[in-house]
Amino acid sequence: MPEIHVKVGSSVGLHARPASQFVKAATASGSDVRIGRPGSDLVDARSMLSVLSLAIGHGEEVVLRTDGEGAGDALTELSRMLESDLDA
């Protein structure tokens, strides 16, 4: 399972619109995508409620893990999303 540590670039963190955009992309990837804080349990990144419950803020480091067909490509695309300001 490919995994990467990424700093969240959105000025509001993973809340509301940025979380929605990320969850939609994770779902569309077709891979099993998990996200969370380093050292904590990871949650299903395809679930809006799970992503919002993490309350990830701007500049926080998260772990992103993918599994399944196209996992490497999904990891690259989703990590780029997380690093950018999705609320701009």
mmCIF file of C-alpha atoms in Angstrom:
data_model
loop_
_atom_site.group_PDB
_atom_site.id
_atom_site.type_symbol
_atom_site.label_atom_id
_atom_site.label_comp_id
_atom_site.label_asym_id
_atom_site.label_seq_id
_atom_site.Cartn_x
_atom_site.Cartn_y
_atom_site.Cartn_z
ATOM 1 C CA MET A 1 0.000 0.000 0.000
ATOM 2 C CA PRO A 2 1.576 3.292 -1.068
ATOM 3 C CA GLU A 3 1.650 5.917 1.681
ATOM 4 C CA ILE A 4 2.786 9.533 1.931
ATOM 5 C CA HIS A 5 2.908 12.273 4.563
ATOM 6 C CA VAL A 6 1.489 15.590 3.339
ATOM 7 C CA LYS A 7 0.953 19.045 4.855
ATOM 8 C CA VAL A 8 -2.542 20.429 4.284
ATOM 9 C CA GLY A 9 -2.371 23.601 2.203
ATOM 10 C CA SER A 10 -5.956 24.827 2.394
ATOM 11 C CA SER A 11 -6.189 27.965 4.501
ATOM 12 C CA VAL A 12 -9.195 26.532 6.374
ATOM 13 C CA GLY A 13 -7.816 23.006 6.574
ATOM 14 C CA LEU A 14 -10.020 20.080 5.572
ATOM 15 C CA HIS A 15 -13.351 21.705 6.325
ATOM 16 C CA ALA A 16 -16.475 22.257 4.200
ATOM 17 C CA ARG A 17 -15.552 22.892 0.555
ATOM 18 C CA PRO A 18 -11.948 21.598 0.613
ATOM 19 C CA ALA A 19 -13.082 18.399 2.344
ATOM 20 C CA SER A 20 -15.897 17.964 -0.168
ATOM 21 C CA GLN A 21 -13.520 18.340 -3.121
ATOM 22 C CA PHE A 22 -11.040 15.917 -1.573
ATOM 23 C CA VAL A 23 -13.703 13.296 -0.759
ATOM 24 C CA LYS A 24 -15.105 13.487 -4.306
ATOM 25 C CA ALA A 25 -11.625 12.977 -5.782
ATOM 26 C CA ALA A 26 -10.885 10.099 -3.383
ATOM 27 C CA THR A 27 -14.156 8.424 -4.369
ATOM 28 C CA ALA A 28 -13.554 8.984 -8.088
ATOM 29 C CA SER A 29 -10.061 7.455 -7.854
ATOM 30 C CA GLY A 30 -11.512 3.952 -7.565
ATOM 31 C CA SER A 31 -8.899 3.099 -4.928
ATOM 32 C CA ASP A 32 -9.295 2.428 -1.234
ATOM 33 C CA VAL A 33 -8.086 5.742 0.210
ATOM 34 C CA ARG A 34 -7.392 6.339 3.911
ATOM 35 C CA ILE A 35 -6.347 9.526 5.712
ATOM 36 C CA GLY A 36 -5.419 10.510 9.252
ATOM 37 C CA ARG A 37 -2.823 11.989 11.557
ATOM 38 C CA PRO A 38 0.557 10.282 11.875
ATOM 39 C CA GLY A 39 0.438 7.665 14.624
ATOM 40 C CA SER A 40 -3.382 7.540 14.657
ATOM 41 C CA ASP A 41 -5.938 5.271 13.034
ATOM 42 C CA LEU A 42 -6.679 6.215 9.447
ATOM 43 C CA VAL A 43 -10.258 6.776 8.265
ATOM 44 C CA ASP A 44 -11.980 6.206 4.936
ATOM 45 C CA ALA A 45 -11.201 9.272 2.812
ATOM 46 C CA ARG A 46 -14.290 8.565 0.692
ATOM 47 C CA SER A 47 -16.525 9.423 3.661
ATOM 48 C CA MET A 48 -17.269 13.126 4.176
ATOM 49 C CA LEU A 49 -18.255 12.552 7.794
ATOM 50 C CA SER A 50 -15.033 10.647 8.527
ATOM 51 C CA VAL A 51 -12.841 13.317 6.924
ATOM 52 C CA LEU A 52 -14.626 16.171 8.720
ATOM 53 C CA SER A 53 -14.404 14.331 12.049
ATOM 54 C CA LEU A 54 -10.591 14.522 11.835
ATOM 55 C CA ALA A 55 -10.792 18.347 12.132
ATOM 56 C CA ILE A 56 -7.544 18.751 10.192
ATOM 57 C CA GLY A 57 -6.273 22.332 10.171
ATOM 58 C CA HIS A 58 -4.086 24.339 7.812
ATOM 59 C CA GLY A 59 -0.459 23.202 7.835
ATOM 60 C CA GLU A 60 -1.139 19.955 9.699
ATOM 61 C CA GLU A 61 0.628 16.829 8.535
ATOM 62 C CA VAL A 62 -1.559 13.921 7.474
ATOM 63 C CA VAL A 63 -0.894 10.388 6.324
ATOM 64 C CA LEU A 64 -2.491 9.426 3.029
ATOM 65 C CA ARG A 65 -2.599 5.739 2.066
ATOM 66 C CA THR A 66 -4.066 4.121 -1.034
ATOM 67 C CA ASP A 67 -4.680 0.543 -2.048
ATOM 68 C CA GLY A 68 -6.039 -1.154 -5.143
ATOM 69 C CA GLU A 69 -5.747 -0.630 -8.863
ATOM 70 C CA GLY A 70 -4.195 2.731 -9.706
ATOM 71 C CA ALA A 71 -3.189 3.334 -6.080
ATOM 72 C CA GLY A 72 0.083 5.063 -6.974
ATOM 73 C CA ASP A 73 -1.571 7.496 -9.379
ATOM 74 C CA ALA A 74 -4.361 8.177 -6.894
ATOM 75 C CA LEU A 75 -1.814 8.877 -4.162
ATOM 76 C CA THR A 76 0.015 11.379 -6.366
ATOM 77 C CA GLU A 77 -3.162 13.203 -7.413
ATOM 78 C CA LEU A 78 -4.684 13.318 -3.932
ATOM 79 C CA SER A 79 -1.474 14.424 -2.233
ATOM 80 C CA ARG A 80 -1.201 17.318 -4.709
ATOM 81 C CA MET A 81 -4.760 18.299 -3.867
ATOM 82 C CA LEU A 82 -4.049 18.282 -0.142
ATOM 83 C CA GLU A 83 -0.946 20.438 -0.570
ATOM 84 C CA SER A 84 -2.833 23.101 -2.527
ATOM 85 C CA ASP A 85 -5.306 25.703 -1.223
ATOM 86 C CA LEU A 86 -8.594 24.129 -2.259
ATOM 87 C CA ASP A 87 -10.546 27.037 -0.794
ATOM 88 C CA ALA A 88 -8.906 29.692 -3.009
#
